[in-house]
Short mmCIF file of C-alpha atoms in Angstrom, two decimals:
data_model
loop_
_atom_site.label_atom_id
_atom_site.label_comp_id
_atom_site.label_asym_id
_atom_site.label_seq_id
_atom_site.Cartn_x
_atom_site.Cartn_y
_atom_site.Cartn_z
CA UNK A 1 -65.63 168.28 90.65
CA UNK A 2 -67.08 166.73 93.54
CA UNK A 3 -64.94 164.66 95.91
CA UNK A 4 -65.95 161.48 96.98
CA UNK A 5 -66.74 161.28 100.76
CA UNK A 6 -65.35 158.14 100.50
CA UNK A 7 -64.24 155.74 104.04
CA UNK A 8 -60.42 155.00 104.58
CA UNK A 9 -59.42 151.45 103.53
CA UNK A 10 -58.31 149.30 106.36
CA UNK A 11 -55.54 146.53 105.85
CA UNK A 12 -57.94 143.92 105.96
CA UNK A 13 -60.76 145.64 103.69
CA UNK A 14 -63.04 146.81 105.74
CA UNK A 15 -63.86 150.76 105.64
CA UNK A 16 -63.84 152.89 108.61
CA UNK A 17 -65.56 156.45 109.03
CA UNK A 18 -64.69 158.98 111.85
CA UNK A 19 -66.72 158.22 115.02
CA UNK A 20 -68.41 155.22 113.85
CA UNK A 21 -67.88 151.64 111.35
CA UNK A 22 -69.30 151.52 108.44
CA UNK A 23 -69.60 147.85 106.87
CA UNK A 24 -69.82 148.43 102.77
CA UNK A 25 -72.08 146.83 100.82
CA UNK A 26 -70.82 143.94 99.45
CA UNK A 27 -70.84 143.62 95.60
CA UNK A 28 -70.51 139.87 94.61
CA UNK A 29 -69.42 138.08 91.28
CA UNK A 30 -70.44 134.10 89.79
CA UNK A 31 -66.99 133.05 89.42
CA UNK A 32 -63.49 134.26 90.28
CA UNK A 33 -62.19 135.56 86.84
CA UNK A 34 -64.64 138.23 87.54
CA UNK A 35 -63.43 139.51 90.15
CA UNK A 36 -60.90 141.97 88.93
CA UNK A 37 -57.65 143.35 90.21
CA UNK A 38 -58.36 146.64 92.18
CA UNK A 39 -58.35 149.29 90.28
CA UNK A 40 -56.92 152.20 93.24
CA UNK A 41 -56.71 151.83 96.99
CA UNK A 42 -60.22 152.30 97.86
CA UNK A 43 -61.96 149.34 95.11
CA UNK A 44 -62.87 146.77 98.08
CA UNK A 45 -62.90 142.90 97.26
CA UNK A 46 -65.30 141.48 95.44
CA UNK A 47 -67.29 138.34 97.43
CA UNK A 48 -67.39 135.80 94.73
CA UNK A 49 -70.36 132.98 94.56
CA UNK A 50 -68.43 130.20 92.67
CA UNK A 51 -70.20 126.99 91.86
CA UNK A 52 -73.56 128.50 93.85
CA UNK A 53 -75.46 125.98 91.78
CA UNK A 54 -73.02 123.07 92.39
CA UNK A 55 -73.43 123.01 96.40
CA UNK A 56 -76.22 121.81 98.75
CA UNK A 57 -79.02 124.63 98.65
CA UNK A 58 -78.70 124.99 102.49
CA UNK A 59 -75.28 125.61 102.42
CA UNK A 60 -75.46 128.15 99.02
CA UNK A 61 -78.64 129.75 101.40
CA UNK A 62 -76.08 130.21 104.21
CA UNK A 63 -73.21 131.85 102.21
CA UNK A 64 -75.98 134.18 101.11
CA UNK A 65 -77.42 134.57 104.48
CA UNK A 66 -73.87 135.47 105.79
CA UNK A 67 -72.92 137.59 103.21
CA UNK A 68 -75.94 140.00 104.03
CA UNK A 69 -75.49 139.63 107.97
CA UNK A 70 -71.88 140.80 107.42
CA UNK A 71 -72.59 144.08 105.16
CA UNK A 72 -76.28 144.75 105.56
CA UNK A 73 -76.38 144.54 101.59
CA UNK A 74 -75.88 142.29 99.05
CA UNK A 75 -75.67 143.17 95.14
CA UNK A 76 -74.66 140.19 93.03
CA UNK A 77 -73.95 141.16 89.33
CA UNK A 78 -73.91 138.43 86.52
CA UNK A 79 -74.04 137.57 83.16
CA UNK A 80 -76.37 136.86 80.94
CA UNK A 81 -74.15 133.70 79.27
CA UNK A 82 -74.30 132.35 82.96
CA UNK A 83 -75.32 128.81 83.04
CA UNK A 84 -79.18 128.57 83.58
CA UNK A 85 -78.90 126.56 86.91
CA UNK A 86 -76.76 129.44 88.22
CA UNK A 87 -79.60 132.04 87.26
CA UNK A 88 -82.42 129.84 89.44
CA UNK A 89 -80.13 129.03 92.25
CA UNK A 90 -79.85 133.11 92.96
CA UNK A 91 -83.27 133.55 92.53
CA UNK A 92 -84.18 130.68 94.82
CA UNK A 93 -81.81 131.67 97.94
CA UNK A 94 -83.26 134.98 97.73
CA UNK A 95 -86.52 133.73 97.50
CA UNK A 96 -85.81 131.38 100.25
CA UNK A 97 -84.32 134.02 102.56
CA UNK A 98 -87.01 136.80 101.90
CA UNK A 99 -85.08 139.52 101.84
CA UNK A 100 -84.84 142.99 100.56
CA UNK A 101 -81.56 143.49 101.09
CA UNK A 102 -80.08 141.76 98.28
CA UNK A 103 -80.41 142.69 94.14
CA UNK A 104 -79.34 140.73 91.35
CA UNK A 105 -78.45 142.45 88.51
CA UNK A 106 -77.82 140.93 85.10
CA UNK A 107 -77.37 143.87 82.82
CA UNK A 108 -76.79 143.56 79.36
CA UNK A 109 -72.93 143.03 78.95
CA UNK A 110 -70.22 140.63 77.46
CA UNK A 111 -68.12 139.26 80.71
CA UNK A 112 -65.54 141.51 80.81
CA UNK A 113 -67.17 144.47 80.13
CA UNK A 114 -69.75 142.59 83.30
CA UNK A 115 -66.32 142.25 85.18
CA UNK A 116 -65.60 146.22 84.75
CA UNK A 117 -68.77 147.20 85.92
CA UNK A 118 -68.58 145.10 88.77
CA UNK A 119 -65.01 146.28 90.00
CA UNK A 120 -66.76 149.85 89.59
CA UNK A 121 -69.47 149.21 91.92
CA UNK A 122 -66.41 148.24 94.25
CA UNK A 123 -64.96 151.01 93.97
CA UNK A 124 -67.81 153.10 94.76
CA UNK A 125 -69.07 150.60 97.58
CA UNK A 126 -66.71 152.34 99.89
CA UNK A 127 -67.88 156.14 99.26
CA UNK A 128 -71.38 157.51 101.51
CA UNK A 129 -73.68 155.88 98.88
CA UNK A 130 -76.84 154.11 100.50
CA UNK A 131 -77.03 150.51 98.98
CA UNK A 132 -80.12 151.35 97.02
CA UNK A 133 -78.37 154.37 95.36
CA UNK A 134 -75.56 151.96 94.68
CA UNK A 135 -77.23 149.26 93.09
CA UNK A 136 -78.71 152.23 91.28
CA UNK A 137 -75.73 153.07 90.30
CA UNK A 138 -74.88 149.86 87.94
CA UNK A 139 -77.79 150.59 85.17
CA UNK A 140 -76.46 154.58 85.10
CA UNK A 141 -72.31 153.47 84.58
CA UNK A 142 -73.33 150.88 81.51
CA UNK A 143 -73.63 153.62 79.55
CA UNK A 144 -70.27 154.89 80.15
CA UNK A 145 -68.98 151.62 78.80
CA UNK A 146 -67.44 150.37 75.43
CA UNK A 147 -67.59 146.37 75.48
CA UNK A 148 -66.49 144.40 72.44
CA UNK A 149 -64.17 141.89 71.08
CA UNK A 150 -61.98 140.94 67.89
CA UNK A 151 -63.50 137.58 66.59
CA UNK A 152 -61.92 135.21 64.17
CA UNK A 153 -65.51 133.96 63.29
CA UNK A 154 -69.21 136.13 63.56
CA UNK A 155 -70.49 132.26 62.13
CA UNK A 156 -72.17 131.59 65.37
CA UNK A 157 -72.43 135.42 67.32
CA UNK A 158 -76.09 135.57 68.35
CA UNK A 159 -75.83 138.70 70.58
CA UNK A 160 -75.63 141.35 68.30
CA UNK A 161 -77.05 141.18 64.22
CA UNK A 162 -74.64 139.75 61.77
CA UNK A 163 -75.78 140.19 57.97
CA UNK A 164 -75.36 137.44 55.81
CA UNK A 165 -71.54 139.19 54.12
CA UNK A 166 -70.01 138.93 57.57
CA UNK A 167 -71.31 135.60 57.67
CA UNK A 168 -69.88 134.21 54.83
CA UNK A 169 -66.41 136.45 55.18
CA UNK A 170 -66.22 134.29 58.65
CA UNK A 171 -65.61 131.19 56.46
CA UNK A 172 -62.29 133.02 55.26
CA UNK A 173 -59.50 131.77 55.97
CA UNK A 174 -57.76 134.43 58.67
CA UNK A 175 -60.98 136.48 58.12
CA UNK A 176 -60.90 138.51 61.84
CA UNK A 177 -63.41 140.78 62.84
CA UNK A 178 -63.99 144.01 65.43
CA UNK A 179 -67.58 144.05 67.08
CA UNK A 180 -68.63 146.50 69.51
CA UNK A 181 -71.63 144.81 71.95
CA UNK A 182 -72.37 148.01 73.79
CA UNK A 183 -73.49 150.69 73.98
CA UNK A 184 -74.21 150.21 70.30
CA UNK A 185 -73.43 146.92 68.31
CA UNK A 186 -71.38 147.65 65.67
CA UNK A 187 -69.44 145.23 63.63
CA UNK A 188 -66.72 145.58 60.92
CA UNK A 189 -63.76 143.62 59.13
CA UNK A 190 -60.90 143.93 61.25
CA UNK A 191 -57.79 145.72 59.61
CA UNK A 192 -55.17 148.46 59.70
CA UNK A 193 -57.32 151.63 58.52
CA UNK A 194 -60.52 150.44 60.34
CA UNK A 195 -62.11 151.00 63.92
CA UNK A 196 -64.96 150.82 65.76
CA UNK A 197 -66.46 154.02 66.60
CA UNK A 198 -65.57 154.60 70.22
CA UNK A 199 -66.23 156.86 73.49
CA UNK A 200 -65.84 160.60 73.11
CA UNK A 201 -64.62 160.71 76.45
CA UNK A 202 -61.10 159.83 78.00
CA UNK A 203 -60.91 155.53 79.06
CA UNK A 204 -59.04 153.25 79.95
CA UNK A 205 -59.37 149.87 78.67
CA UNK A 206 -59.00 146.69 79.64
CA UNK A 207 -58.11 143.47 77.24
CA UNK A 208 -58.49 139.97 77.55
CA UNK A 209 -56.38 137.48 75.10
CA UNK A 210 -58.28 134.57 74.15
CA UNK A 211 -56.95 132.41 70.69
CA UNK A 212 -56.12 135.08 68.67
CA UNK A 213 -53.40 137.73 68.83
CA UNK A 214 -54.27 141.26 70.24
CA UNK A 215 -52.78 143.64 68.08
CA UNK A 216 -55.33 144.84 65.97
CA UNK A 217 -57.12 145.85 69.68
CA UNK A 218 -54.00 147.21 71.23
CA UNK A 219 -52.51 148.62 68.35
CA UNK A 220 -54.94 150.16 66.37
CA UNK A 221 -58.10 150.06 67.75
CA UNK A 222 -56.84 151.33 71.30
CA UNK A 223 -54.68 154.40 69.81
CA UNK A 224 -57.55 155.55 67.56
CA UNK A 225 -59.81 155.69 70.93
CA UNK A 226 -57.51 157.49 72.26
CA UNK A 227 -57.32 155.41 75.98
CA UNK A 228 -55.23 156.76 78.33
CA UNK A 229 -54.08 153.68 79.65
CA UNK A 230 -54.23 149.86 78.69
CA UNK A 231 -54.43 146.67 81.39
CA UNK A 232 -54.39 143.11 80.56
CA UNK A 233 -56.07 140.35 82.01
CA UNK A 234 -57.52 137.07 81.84
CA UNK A 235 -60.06 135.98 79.60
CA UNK A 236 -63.37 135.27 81.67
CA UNK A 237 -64.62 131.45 81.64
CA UNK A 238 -68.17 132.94 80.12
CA UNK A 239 -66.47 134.96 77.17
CA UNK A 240 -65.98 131.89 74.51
CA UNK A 241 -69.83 131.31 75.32
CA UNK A 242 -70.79 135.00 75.18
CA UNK A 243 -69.17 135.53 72.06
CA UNK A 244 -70.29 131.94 69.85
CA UNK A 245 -66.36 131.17 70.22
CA UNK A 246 -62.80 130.66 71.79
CA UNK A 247 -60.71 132.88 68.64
CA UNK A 248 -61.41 136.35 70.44
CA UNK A 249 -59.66 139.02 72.12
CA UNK A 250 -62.37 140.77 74.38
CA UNK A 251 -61.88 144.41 75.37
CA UNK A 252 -63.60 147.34 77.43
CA UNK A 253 -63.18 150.51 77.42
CA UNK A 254 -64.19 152.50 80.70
CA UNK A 255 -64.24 155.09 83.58
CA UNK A 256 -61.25 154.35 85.97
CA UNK A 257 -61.53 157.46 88.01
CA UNK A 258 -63.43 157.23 91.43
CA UNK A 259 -64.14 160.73 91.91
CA UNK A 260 -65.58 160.83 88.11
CA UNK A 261 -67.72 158.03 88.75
CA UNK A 262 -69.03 159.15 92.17
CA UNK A 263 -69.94 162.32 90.56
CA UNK A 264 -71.89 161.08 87.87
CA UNK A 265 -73.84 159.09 90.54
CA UNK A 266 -74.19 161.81 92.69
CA UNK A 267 -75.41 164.14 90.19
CA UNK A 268 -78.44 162.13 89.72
CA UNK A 269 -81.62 163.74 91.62
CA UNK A 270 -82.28 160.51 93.82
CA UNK A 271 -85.80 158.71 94.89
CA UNK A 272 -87.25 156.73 97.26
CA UNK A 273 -88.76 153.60 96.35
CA UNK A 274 -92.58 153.84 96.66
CA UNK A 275 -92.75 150.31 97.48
CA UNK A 276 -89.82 148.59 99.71
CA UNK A 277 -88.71 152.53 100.95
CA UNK A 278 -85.08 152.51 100.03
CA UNK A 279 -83.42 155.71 98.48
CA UNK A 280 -82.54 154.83 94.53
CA UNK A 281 -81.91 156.66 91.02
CA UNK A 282 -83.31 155.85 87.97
CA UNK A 283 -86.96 154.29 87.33
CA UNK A 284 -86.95 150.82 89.01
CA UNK A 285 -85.27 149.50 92.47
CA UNK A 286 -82.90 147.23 91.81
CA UNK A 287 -83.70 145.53 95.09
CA UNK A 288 -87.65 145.05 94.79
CA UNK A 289 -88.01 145.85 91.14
CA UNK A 290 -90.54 147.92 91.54
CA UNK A 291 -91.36 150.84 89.32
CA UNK A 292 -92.75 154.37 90.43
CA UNK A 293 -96.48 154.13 90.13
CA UNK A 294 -98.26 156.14 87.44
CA UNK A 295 -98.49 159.81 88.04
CA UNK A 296 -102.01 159.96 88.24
CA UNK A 297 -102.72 157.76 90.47
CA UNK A 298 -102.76 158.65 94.39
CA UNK A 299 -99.42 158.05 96.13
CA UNK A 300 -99.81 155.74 98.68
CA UNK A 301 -97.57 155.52 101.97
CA UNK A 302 -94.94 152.68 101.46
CA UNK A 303 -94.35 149.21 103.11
CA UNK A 304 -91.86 149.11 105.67
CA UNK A 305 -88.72 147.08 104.49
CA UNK A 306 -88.59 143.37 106.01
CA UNK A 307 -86.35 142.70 109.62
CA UNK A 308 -82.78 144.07 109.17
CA UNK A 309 -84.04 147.13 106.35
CA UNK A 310 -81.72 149.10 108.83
CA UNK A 311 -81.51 152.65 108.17
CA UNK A 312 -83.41 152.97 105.09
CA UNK A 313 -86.41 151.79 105.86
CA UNK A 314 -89.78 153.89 106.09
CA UNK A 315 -91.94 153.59 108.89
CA UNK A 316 -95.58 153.06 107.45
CA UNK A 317 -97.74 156.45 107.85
CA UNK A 318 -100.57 156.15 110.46
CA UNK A 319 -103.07 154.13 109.82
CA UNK A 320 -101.42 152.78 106.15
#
């Protein structure tokens, strides 16, 4: 397996190659409870944006501003139960700052299986992985995660579909119920001879205690995966929201290894964005959103990035 050509950790976070510094790309969270433990030596801190949309816009611009000044990069990942003035202050400081240098990435996750995925791209942050690549890198590791929760009501879970038995089961007095949210929903009645169908790979997983007790997750659920090792931590502020209420135990299964995860990143035949120039994976740039154009038509030379692209820009051709 490939190793990670990954930068030696300094005390105070910053990662250091031979001959020359290399500032990581900062990966940055909405609030504090998602920004995880580290997972090994190398997962570098997360920068965390809490209360963006509670502070003047010219100071939220500045945090921004200094953010990408600092590591060339920004990638903020957040949720989709985020509050709605949250969503349109990120989109209006990066408006406001016209960059290409920083991607927001909301992918399709319950909190803490967001928080995982986040801590991830930390980890990897500090391996030789261009930002674009990186940010890349977020859509290709969801599908190596196993996000769900044990519910003591489904009555008011709009994420996932909920037939009208599990609906009326939820009215049951100490009715509790496993649901899987990715990578497919599934949903069943919680109890001693019955699972969710998991990953058919080795995990780890992570739980988060909310109002209910966790031992159909850590004693049946977890042993029937198979996980090779089980964390605990706190219950994101977003989860109650995510998941229609506060009677949960949320859970996530996932990838703890850095050299597995750089090699599934690395073994991905990378691109360069035909519009802003920056080297991804995958079908759209997570910094310009831009999709490769259709194969018939003629390829046209790309733009150059705007000031501070740095090393992965693309000069215009002659006369583009």
């Amino acid at each position: 397996m490939k190793s990670p050509r990954c930068a030696g950790v300094t005390p105070v976070g910053r990662t250091v190659e031979i001959g020359e510094l290399r500032v990581p790309t900062a990966i940055a969270v909405t609030g504090a409870d998602l920004a995880l433990p580290p997972q090994d030596e190398r997962t570098l801190p997360a920068a965390v944006l809490d209360g963006l949309d509670r502070r003047p816009l010219d100071q939220a611009v500045a945090d921004v501003q200094t953010l990408v000044e600092q590591h060339g990069h920004l990638i903020v990942v957040y949720s989709r139960a985020v509050p709605a003035a949250v969503e349109h202050r990120l989109h209006t400081v990066r408006s406001l700052l016209e960059s290409d240098r920083i991607a927001l990435f909301r992918p399709d996750l319950p909190p803490l299986g967001l928080a995982v995925l986040a801590r991830q791209l930390r980890q990897l942050a500090s391996c030789d992985l261009s930002p674009g690549v990186l940010a890349s890198a977020g859509r290709l590791l969801t599908h190596y995660l196993h996000a769900g929760a044990l519910l003591g009501s489904v009555a008011r879970l709009d994420r996932i579909p909920v037939g009208l038995t599990s609906h009326a089961r939820s009215w049951v007095p100490g009715s509790q119920f496993g649901v899987l949210a990715h990578p497919q929903p599934q949903l069943v009645k919680a109890g001693p001879d019955t699972v969710l169908q998991g990953p058919e790979f080795g995990t780890w997983m992570l739980v988060a205690r909310g109002q209910l007790p966790a031992d159909w997750v850590t004693g049946t659920l977890a042993p029937a995966w198979r996980v090779q090792g089980l964390r605990e931590t706190e219950l994101p502020a977003e989860s109650a929201d995510w998941w229609g209420t506060g009677r949960l135990v949320e859970f996530c299964a996932y990838l703890p290894d850095l050299s597995v995860l750089y090699q599934l990143v690395t073994s991905v035949r990378q691109t360069v964005c035909h519009w802003c120039g920056i080297d991804v994976i995958g079908d759209r740039c997570v910094f310009c959103s831009a999709t490769p154009p259709p194969a018939h038509e003629t390829t046209h030379p790309v733009r150059a990035l705007t000031a501070g692209g740095g090393r992965h820009s693309r000069a215009l051709t002659a006369g583009g």
